[in-house]
Structure formats: C-alpha cells, structure tokens
Coordinates of C-alpha atoms in Angstrom, one line a residue:
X1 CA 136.0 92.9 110.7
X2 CA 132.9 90.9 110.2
X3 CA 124.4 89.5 115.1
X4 CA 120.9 90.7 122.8
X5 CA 118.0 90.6 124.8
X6 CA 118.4 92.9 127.2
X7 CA 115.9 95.1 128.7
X8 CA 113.3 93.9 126.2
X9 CA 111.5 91.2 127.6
X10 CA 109.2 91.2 124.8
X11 CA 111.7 91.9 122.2
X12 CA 113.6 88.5 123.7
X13 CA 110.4 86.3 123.6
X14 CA 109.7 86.8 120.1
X15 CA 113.3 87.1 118.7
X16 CA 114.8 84.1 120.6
X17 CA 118.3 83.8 119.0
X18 CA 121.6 86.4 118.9
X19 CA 124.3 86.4 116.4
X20 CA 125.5 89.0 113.7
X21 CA 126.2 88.1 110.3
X22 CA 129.4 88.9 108.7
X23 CA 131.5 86.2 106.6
X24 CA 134.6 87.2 108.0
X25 CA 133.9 88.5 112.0
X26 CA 130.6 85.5 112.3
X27 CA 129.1 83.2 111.3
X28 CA 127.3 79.8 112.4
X29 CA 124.7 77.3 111.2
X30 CA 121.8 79.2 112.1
X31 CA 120.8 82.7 110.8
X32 CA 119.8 84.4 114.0
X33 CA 119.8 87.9 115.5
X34 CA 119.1 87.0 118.9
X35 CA 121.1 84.3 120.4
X36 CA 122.1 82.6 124.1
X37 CA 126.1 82.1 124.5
X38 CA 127.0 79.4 125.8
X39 CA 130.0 79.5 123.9
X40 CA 127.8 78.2 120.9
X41 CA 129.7 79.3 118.5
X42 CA 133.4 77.5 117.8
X43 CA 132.8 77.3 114.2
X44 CA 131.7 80.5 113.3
X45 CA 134.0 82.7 111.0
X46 CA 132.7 86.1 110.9
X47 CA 131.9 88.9 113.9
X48 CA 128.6 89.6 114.1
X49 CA 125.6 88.0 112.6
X50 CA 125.8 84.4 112.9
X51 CA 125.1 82.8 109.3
X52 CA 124.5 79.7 107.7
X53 CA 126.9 79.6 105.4
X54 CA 129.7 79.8 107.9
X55 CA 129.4 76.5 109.8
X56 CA 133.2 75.4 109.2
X57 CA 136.6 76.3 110.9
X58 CA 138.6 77.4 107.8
X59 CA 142.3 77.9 108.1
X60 CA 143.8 81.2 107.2
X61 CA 144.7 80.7 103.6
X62 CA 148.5 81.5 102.5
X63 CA 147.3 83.3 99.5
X64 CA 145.3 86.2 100.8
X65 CA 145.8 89.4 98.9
X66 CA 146.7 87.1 95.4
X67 CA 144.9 86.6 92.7
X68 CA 141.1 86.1 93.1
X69 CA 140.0 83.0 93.4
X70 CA 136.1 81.5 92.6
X71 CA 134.2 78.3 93.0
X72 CA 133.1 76.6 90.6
X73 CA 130.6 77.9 88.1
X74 CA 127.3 78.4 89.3
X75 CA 124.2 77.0 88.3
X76 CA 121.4 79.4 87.6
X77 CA 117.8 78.9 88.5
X78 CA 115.3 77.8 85.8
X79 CA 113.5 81.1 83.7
X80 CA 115.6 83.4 85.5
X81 CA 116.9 86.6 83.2
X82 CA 119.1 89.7 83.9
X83 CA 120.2 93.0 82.8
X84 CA 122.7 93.7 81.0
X85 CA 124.1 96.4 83.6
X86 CA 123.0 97.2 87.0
X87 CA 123.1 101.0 88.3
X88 CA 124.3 101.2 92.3
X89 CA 125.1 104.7 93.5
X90 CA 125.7 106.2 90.6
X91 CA 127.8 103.4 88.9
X92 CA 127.1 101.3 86.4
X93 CA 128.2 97.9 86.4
X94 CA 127.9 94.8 84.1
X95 CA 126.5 91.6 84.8
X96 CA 127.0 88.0 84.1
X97 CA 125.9 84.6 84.5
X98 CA 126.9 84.9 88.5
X99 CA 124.1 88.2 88.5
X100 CA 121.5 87.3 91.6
X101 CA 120.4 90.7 93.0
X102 CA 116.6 91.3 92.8
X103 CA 115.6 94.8 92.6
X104 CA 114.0 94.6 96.3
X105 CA 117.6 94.6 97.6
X106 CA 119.0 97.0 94.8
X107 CA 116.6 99.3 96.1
X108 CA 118.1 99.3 99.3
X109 CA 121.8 100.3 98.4
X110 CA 121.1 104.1 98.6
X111 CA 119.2 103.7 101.9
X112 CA 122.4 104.0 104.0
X113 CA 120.3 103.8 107.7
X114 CA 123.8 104.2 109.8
X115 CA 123.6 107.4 108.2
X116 CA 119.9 108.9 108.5
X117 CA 119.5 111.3 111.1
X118 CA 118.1 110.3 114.3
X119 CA 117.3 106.3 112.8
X120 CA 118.2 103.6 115.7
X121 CA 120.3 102.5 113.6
X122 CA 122.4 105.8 113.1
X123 CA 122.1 106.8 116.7
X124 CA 123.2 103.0 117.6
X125 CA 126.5 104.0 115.4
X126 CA 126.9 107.3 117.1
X127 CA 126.8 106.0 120.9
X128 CA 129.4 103.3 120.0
X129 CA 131.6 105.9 118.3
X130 CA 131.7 108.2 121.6
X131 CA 133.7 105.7 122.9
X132 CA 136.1 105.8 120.6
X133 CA 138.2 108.9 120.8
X134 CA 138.1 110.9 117.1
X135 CA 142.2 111.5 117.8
X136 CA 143.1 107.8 117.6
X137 CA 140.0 106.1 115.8
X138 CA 139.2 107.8 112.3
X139 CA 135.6 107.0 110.9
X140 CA 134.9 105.6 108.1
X141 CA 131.1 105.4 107.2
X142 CA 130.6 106.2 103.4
X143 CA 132.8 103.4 101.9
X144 CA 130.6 101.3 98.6
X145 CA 128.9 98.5 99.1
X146 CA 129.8 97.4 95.6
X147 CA 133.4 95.5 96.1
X148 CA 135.7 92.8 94.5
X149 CA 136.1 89.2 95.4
X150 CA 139.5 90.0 96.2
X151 CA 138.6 92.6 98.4
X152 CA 135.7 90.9 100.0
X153 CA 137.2 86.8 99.9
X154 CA 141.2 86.9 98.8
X155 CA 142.6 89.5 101.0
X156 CA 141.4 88.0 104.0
X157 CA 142.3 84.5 103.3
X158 CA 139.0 82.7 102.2
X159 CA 140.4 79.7 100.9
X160 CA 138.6 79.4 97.1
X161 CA 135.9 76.2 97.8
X162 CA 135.0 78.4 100.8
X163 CA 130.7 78.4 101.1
X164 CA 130.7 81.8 101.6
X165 CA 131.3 82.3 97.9
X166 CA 128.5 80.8 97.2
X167 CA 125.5 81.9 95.1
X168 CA 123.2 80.9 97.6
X169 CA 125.1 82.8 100.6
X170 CA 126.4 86.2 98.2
X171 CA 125.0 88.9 96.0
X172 CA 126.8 88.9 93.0
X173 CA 126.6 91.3 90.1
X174 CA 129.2 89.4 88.3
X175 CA 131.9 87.0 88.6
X176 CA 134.4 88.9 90.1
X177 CA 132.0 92.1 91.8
X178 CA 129.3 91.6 94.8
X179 CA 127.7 93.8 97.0
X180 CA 129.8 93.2 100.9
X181 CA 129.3 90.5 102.8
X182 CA 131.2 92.5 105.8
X183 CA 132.6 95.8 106.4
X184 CA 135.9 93.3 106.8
X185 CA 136.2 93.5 103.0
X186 CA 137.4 97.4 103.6
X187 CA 140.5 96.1 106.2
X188 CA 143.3 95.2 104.1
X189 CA 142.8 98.7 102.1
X190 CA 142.9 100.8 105.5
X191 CA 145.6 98.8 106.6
X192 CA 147.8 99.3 103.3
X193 CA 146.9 102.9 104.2
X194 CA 147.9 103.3 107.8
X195 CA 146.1 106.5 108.0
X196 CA 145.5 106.7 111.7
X197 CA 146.4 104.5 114.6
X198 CA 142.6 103.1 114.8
X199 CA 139.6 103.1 112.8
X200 CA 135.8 102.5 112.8
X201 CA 134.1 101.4 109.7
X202 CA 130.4 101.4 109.7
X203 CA 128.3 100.4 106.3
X204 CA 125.4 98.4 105.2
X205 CA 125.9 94.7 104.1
X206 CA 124.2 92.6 101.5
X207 CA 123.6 88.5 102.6
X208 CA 120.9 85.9 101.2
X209 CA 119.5 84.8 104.1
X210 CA 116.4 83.4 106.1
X211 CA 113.2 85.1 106.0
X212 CA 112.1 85.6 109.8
X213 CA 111.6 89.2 112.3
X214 CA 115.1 88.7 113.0
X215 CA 116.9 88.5 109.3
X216 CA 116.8 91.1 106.5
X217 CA 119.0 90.9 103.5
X218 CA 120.8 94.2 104.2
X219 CA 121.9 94.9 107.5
X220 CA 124.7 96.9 108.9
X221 CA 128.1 96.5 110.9
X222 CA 130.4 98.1 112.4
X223 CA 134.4 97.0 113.0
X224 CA 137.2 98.7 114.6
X225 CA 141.0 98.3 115.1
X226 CA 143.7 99.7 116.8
X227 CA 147.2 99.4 115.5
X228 CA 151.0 100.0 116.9
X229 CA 153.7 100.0 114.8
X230 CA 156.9 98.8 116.3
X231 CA 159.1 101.5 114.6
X232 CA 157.4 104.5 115.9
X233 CA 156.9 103.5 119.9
X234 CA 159.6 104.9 122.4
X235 CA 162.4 102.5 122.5
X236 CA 160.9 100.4 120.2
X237 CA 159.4 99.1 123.8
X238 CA 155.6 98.2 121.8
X239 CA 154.7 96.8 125.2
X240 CA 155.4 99.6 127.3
X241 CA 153.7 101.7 124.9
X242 CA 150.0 99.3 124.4
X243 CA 150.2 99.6 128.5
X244 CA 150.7 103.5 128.5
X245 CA 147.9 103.7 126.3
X246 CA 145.7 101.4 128.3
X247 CA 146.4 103.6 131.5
X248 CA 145.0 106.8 129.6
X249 CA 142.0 105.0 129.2
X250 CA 139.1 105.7 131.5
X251 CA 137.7 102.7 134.1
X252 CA 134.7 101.2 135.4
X253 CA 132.8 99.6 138.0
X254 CA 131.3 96.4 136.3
X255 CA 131.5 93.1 137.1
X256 CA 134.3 91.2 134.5
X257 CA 134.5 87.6 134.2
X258 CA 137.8 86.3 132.2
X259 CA 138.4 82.8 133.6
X260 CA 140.7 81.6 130.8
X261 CA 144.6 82.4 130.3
X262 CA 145.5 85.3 127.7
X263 CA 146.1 82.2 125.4
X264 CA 146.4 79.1 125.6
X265 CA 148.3 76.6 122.6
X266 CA 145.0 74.6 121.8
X267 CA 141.8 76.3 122.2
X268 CA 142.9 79.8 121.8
X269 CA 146.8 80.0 120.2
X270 CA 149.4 82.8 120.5
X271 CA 151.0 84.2 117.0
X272 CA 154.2 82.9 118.2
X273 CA 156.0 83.5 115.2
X274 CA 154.9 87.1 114.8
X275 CA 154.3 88.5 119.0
X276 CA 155.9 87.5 122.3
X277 CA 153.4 86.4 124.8
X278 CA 153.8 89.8 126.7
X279 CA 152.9 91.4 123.6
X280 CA 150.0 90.0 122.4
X281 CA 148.7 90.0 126.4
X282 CA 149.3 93.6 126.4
X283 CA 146.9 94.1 122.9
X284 CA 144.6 91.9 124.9
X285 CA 144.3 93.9 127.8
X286 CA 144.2 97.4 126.0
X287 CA 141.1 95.3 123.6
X288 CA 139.2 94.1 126.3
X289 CA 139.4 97.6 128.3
X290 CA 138.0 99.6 124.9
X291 CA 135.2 97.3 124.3
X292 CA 133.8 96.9 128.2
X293 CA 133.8 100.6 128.6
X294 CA 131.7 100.8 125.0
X295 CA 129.3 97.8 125.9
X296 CA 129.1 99.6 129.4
X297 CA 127.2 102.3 127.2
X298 CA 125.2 100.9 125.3
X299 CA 123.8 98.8 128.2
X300 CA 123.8 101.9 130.5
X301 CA 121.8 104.4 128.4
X302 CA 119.4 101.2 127.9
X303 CA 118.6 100.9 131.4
X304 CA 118.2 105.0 131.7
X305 CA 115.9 104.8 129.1
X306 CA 113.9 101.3 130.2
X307 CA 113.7 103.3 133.7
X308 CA 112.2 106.5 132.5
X309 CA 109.6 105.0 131.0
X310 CA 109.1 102.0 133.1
X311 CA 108.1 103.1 137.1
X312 CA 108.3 99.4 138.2
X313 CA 111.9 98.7 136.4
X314 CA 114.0 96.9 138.5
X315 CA 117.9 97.6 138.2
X316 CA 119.8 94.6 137.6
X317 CA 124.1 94.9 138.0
X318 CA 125.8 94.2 134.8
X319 CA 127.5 91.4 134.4
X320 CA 130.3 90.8 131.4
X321 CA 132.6 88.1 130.8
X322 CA 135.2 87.1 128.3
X323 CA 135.0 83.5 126.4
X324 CA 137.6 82.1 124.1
X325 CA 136.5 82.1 120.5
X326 CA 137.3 81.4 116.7
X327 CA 137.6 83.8 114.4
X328 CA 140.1 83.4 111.3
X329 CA 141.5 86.6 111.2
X330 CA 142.7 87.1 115.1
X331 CA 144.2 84.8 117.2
X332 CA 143.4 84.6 120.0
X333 CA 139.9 85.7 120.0
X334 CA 137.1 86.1 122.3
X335 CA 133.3 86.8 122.4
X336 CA 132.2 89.5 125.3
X337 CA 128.8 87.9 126.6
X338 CA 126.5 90.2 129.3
X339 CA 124.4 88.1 131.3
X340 CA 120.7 89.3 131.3
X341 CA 117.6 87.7 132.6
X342 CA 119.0 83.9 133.1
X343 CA 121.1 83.8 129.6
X344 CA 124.9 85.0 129.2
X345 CA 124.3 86.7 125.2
X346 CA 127.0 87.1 122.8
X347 CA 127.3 91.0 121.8
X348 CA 130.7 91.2 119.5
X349 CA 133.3 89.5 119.0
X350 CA 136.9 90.2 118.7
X351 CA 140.7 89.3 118.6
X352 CA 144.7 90.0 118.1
X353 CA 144.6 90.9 114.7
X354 CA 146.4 88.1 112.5
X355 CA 149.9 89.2 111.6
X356 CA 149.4 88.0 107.8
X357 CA 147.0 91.0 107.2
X358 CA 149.4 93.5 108.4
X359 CA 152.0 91.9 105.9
X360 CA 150.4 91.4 102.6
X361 CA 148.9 95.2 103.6
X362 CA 153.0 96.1 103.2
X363 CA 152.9 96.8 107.2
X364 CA 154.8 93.7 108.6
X365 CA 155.9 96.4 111.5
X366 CA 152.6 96.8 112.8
X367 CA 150.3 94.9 115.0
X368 CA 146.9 95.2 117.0
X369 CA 143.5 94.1 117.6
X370 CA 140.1 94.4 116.0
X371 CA 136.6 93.6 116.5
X372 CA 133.1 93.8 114.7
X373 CA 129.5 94.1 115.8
X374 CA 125.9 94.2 114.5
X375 CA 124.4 97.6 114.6
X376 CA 120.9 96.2 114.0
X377 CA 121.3 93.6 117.0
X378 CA 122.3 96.6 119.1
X379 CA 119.5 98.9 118.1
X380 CA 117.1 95.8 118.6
X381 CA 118.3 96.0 122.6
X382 CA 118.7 99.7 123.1
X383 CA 114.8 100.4 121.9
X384 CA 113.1 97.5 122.5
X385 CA 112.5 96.9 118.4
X386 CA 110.6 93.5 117.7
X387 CA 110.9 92.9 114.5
X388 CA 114.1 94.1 111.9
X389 CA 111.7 95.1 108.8
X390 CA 110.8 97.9 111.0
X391 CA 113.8 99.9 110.5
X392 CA 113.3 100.1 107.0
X393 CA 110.1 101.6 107.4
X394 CA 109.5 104.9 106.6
X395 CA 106.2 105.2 108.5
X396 CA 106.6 108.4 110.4
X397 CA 104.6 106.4 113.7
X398 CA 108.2 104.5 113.7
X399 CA 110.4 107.4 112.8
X400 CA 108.8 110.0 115.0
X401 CA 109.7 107.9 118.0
X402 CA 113.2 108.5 117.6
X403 CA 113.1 112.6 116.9
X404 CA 115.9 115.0 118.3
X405 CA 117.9 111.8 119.5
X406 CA 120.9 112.3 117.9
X407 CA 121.0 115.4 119.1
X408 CA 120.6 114.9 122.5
X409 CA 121.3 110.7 123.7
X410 CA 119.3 111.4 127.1
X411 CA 116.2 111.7 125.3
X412 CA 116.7 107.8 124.2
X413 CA 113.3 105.8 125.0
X414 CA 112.1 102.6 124.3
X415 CA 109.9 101.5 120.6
X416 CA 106.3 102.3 121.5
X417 CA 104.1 99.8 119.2
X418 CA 101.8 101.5 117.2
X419 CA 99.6 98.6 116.5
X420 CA 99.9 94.9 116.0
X421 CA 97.9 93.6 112.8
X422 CA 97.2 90.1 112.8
X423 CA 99.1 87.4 110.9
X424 CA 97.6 85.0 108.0
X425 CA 99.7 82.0 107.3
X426 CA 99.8 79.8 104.4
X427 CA 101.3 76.4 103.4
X428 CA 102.9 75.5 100.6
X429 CA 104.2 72.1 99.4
X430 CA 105.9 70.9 96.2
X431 CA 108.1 67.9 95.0
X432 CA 111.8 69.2 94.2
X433 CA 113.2 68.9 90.6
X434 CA 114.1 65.4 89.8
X435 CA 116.6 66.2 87.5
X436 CA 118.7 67.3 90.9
X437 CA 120.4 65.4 93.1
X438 CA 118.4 67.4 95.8
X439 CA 115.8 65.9 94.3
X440 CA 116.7 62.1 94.5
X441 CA 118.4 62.2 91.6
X442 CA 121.9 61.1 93.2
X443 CA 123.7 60.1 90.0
X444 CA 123.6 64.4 88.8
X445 CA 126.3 65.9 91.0
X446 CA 125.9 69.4 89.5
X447 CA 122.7 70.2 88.5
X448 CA 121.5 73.3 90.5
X449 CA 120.2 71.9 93.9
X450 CA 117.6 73.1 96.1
X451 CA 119.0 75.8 98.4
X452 CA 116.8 77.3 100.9
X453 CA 118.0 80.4 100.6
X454 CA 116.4 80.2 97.1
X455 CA 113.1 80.1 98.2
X456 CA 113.5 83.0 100.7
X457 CA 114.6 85.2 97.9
X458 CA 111.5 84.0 95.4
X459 CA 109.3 84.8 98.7
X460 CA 111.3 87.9 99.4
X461 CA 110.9 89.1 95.9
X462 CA 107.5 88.5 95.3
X463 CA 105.8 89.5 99.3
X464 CA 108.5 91.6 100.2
X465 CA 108.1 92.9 104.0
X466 CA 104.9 91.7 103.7
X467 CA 106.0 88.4 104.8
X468 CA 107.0 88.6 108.8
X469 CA 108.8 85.0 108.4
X470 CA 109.1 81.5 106.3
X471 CA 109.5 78.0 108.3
X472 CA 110.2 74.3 107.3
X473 CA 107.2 72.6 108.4
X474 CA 107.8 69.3 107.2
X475 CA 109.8 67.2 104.3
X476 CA 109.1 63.8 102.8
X477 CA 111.6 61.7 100.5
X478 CA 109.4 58.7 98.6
X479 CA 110.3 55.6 99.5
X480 CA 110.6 54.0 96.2
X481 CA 110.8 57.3 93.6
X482 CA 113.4 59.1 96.4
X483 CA 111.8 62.2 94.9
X484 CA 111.9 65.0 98.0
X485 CA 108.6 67.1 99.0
X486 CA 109.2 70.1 101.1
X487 CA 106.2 72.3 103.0
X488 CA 107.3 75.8 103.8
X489 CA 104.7 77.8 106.1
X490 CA 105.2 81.4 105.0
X491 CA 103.4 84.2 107.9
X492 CA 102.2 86.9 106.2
X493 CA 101.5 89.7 108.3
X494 CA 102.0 94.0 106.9
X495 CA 103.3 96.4 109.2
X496 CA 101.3 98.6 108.3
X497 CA 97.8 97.8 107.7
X498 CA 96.0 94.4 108.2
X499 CA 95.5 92.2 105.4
X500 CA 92.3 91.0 104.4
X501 CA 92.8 87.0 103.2
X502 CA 92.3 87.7 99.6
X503 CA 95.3 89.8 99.8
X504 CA 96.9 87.3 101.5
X505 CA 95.8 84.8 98.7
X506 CA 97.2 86.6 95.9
X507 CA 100.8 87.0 97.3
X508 CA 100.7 83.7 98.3
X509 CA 99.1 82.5 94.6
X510 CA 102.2 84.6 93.4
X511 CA 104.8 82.8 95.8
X512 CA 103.5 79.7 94.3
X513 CA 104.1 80.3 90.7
X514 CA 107.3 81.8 91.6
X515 CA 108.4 79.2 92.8
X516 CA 107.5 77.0 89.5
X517 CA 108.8 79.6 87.7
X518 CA 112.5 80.3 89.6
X519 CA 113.4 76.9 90.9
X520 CA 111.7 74.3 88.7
X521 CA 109.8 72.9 91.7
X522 CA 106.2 70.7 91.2
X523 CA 103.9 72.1 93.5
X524 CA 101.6 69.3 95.6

C-alpha cells in the first residue's frame, strides 16, 4: 500500500513538513516530507508521502479490478514533442498523446537505491525488513516500475474522474501504461497469488511533484500485509488464530498511546458486512504490535547512532501513539505518530485491509491488515540527511559515509556535511496564457490550464538538482483584463560545487524560455 524529525534538529529546521507520497496509502494538499501530526491528515488517500493531488476522501469504487477507466483526454503543453517509443529496463514501450516523462526521470528507472549496497536508502529497507520474519513475510523488491492503469488506478478502486490520474500528478508513457504512483499498484497481483501469509514490497515510485529539499520525482516505498485465510486456521476459529500469532510475537517497553475504540461507526467504521468486531479487533491488535516493535527500531538504532557521535546527547523516552485515519483501502485505519522535540510526527500509516480487494483478487476467504511507509522520510531521520537530492548523488563524500553498513547496522552514524555552497535565487514573472481559463479566460473550460506542477517539471528539466527549491512569491489577476501573473522564486544552489552567478544566469535564462516554450506563458 501507498512521507520525521527526529534526532535531527537540523534536518527538522530546514525540512519543516512530514508526509509520504503514495496515491493509494497518502496523500494531502501539501507535498511535504516532513510534517507535524496533529491528525492533519483526514483527507489524504495514500500511505506515505502526503501529495497534492490527493486532497479528497474518495469512496471505494465498486468497479475495482474492471475494465480501465481514464479521464478525460488530456491537453498537451504548447511545442512539446515525443518519441515514438520509450526504453525502461530493457523494454520498449510506445507512446502517445498522454507521454510526459522527461529524460531526467527516465534516467532514474534503473537507479533502484532500495537496492544499492550500503545506500540509506537500502539499509533503511533492510532494518525495516528485520522485523519482519522471512518465514511469514516474503520480499518483494525487484517488481517494474512500468505498470497499467488497471493495476495502478482500477484494481484498487480509483473512481475514473479521480485527480490522481491526472497529467499533472502521473508519468504516463501512454494512455493506458505509467510509471507507479505506489508500490500499492503490485497488491491485487500478490493477493490473486497468495504466495505467503505476509509480504513486503519495496520499489521506487515515479510522482510530478513540487520542487523543494524535501520532494524528488522518484522516491521509494515500502508496504506490507499480513493475511489469514479462514479455511486454513484450526477450527476455522481466525480469531483464536490472529491472537496465537500475536503472542509469538516479541514485546517492548515503550510508551503506547491508543485513546480511541478499535472502531468506531463514524470516524473510523468496522467492515461489518465482511468481519465481526472481534475479528477485525484481533487484526488490529496483531497490526499495531508488528509496526511498534519496527518503529521501535528504527528510532532505537537512531538514538545509538545520534549518541556515538554526539557526547552531549540527551536520551529522550519514546513516545508512540495510535490516531484514527482515512485511507480507502482499510477500514479502520490509523496513523502511528512518535512524539519528538514538542511535535507528535506521522511515520506510516496503516489499516484492516478492505475486504473488496481480497474478493476481486478471487480470495473472498481471506482477510488482514496492511500498511505503507516512505523509505526516503525514514532514511532522512535515521542519518540526519538535509536535503533528498542528496541520495541520488553519486559523490563518493556522500557514499563513503555509509560504507560496511549493511553489513554490520551498529556501525550506523549520522550524515556528516561535507560542505554547504551558497544559494543564488532568482525571480521570474510572466502573464499566464489568455487563451486559458487559468488565464482569465473563464468562457474556455478545456484549454490546458496552468498547473504548477508544470512549471516544476520545465524547471526540473532544464536545472535539474541544481535547483535546491521553487516557491510562489506572489500572483496578480488584472483588474479589468483578469489576465493572471504569477512570480516563482526558483533557489539555485549545486551540491557539489558553488555556482558562480553567470552560471546561475544561464539556467535561469534557460528556465525562462522554457517556460515560453512548454506552457505558452508571456514572461514580465
């Protein structure tokens, strides 16, 4: 199914937001890595990095695992061109009028981080799956990133005027092929399956998104389940069974919070159609169990290494608690939240897995939980990372850090900065087409509109990592034209070297006539 501060005081400061994108596990208004609880997120629809695209409570949709469904035909940006076939891993695939993937993000398909030795990311993976016993859970970390709309949208019930099929959200080669959204679009196959009695997918996934030290447009997730299949349990007793599992399963000593009832008919409903209420109480308490002892992990080896290399670290108690949550493919659901320095921050989030997905996989016996988290949000905690370009960098003063690792998890430290080269920021201000209804032009209703996302990709495309983040500065609509002007500040600052500001100049002369160029935009 488909991004906290702690221990990084610095990495907090500068990343102030949590959340981990996945159309199906998250998703809220705001792209944003880092983000306070608060319970914030009601409407978000995926697990694990909260995206903009997502702000909506969609019902579960009847016709999951049909027929695909798509919006309506999209509009493509002005001077824009494509190949006639794309190559991704070895396949070849052909595009269409739906194609947006720029060859910065192609690039990126064969970089598979979850699985390069001794890369936070990878080692992130690895210290989550130790908690998952290899006899129950079976891994699954080499799946495509190239998938169908059914996959990705239909079999999990995205109704077909969903905005997460948008253009301006989603990679599309073609109509009916993108590159994941969530490692969710895999669950309905390894359901159908039934392979094992749990699994753990982890993959990179592919979103258009903001351009800021806390949003990349590939990131990776990882989602697990755990199933029981009334036929096959001892007496057919699946109650008894969930709790004799949960009694083989280790305890700890941290503080749990879990004020609200195991469900409640409003806020937080029970399947009643498809689980008794001591059923889906027992899944609950066998979820919540598995995921504590994990997060206990991950936040214990952080404090072991923020104590080695810290002499004046101060141990603070962990603190977890349990808050009711949305998601549309479990009910009920909850976010697990760890309170660090002043804020409770949301670190996964999770659910009873929705009967329909068990019966359009052809497994209408079965039943279980599932829940999905953001590998990079993690890895951003654990070592103290400040900004997400850095884990693609191949700069062995980042790499090094991380050395013998996998090999050994009590060598775990911190991100040691190499250097810090200074920013240069530049403004840039246009008038939006007329012709749209973005524009003022309210009588068009489907002329291609202004998205943001469009101008992150242009800015993306052109300044690549280069560009440390893009903010709206200000936006104007004439009073008597109603023509919109927009001024973006983009911050250009390289990891790797520091730019003089006739470097600067030229990606930012580039951005401009990209901008002319892709969107049709009148610059001021």
């Amino acid at each position: 199914m488909a991004g906290p501060r702690v221990l990084a005081a610095n990495v907090v400061r500068a990343v102030p937001r949590i959340g981990a994108r996945s159309h199906v596990m998250t998703a809220s208004a705001t792209t944003s890595l880092w983000r306070p609880s608060a319970q914030a997120g009601r409407g978000r629809l995926s697990w694990t990095r909260a995206h903009r695209h997502c702000l909506r409570v969609a019902s579960y949709s009847s016709s999951a695992g049909g027929a695909a469904s798509s919006p309506p035909p999209p509009s493509t940006p002005l001077n824009s061109s494509r190949p006639a076939t794309i190559e991704v891993n070895g396949k070849t695939y052909t595009t269409d009028e739906w194609y947006n993937v720029p060859q910065t993000v192609l690039a990126l398909t064969g970089r598979k981080l979850h699985l390069q030795k001794d890369h936070p990311v990878a080692i992130t993976r690895q210290i989550i799956e130790s908690k998952f016993s290899t006899a129950t859970y079976k891994r699954y970390n080499e799946f495509d990133p190239v998938v169908s709309t059914i996959e990705n949208f239909d079999s999990l019930g995205f109704p077909p005027d969903h905005v997460g099929r948008a253009r301006s959200d989603t990679y599309y080669i073609n109509e009916t092929t993108l590159l994941r959204t969530h490692t969710s679009a895999h669950e309905a196959e390894l359901f159908r399956a039934s392979a094992s009695d749990g699994y753990l997918i982890s993959a990179d996934v592919y979103r258009r998104d903001e351009v800021d030290r806390s949003h990349y447009p590939v990131f990776h997730q990882m989602e697990g389940a755990r199933v029981w299949d009334r036929t096959k349990v001892p007496n057919g007793d699946v109650v008894a069974a969930i709790y004799a599992d949960l009694a083989k399963l280790p305890t700890h000593d941290v503080k749990v919070e879990d004020p609200n009832p195991p469900h409640h008919p409003e806020r937080n409903p029970l399947q009643s159609e498809h689980h008794s209420p001591e059923e889906a109480e027992a899944i609950a308490a066998h979820l919540k169990r598995s995921l504590e002892l994990m997060v206990v992990e991950i936040f214990t080896r952080a404090k072991q290494a923020a104590a080695r290399q810290d002499p004046n670290y101060v141990d603070e108690p962990l603190r977890v608690r349990w808050v009711e949550a949305y998601f549309p493919f479990t009910s009920p659901s909850w976010e697990l939240e760890v309170y660090y320095q002043g804020d409770w921050l949301e670190v996964l989030g999770c659910g009873v897995s929705k009967q329909e997905l068990f019966i359009n996989a052809d497994q209408p016996q079965q039943l279980g939980w599932a829940f999905g988290i953001g590998l990079e949000r993690i890895a951003m905690l654990l070592f103290q990372i400040p900004d997400i370009r850095l884990f693609w960098s191949k700069d062995e003063r980042f790499l090094s850090q991380f050395t013998g690792v996998q090999d050994n998890l009590d060598k775990l430290k911190r991100f040691v900065p190499f250097s810090k080269y200074p920013a240069c920021w530049k403004d840039v201000s246009f008038w939006l087409r007329s012709t749209s209804a973005a524009g003022g032009n309210t009588a068009v209703a489907n002329v291609h509109d202004f998205h943001e996302n469009d101008l992150m990709e242009v800015v993306r495309e052109v300044a690549g990592d280069v560009v440390e983040d893009v903010q709206l500065k200000d936006q104007f609509t004439h009073p008597k034209t109603g023509r919109k002007s927009m001024c973006y500040r983009i911050n250009y600052r390289s990891l790797e070297k520091t730019l003089t500001n006739e470097e600067a100049n030229d990606f930012h002369e580039r951005v401009r006539q990209g901008l002319v160029e892709k969107l049709g935009v009148e610059l001021r």
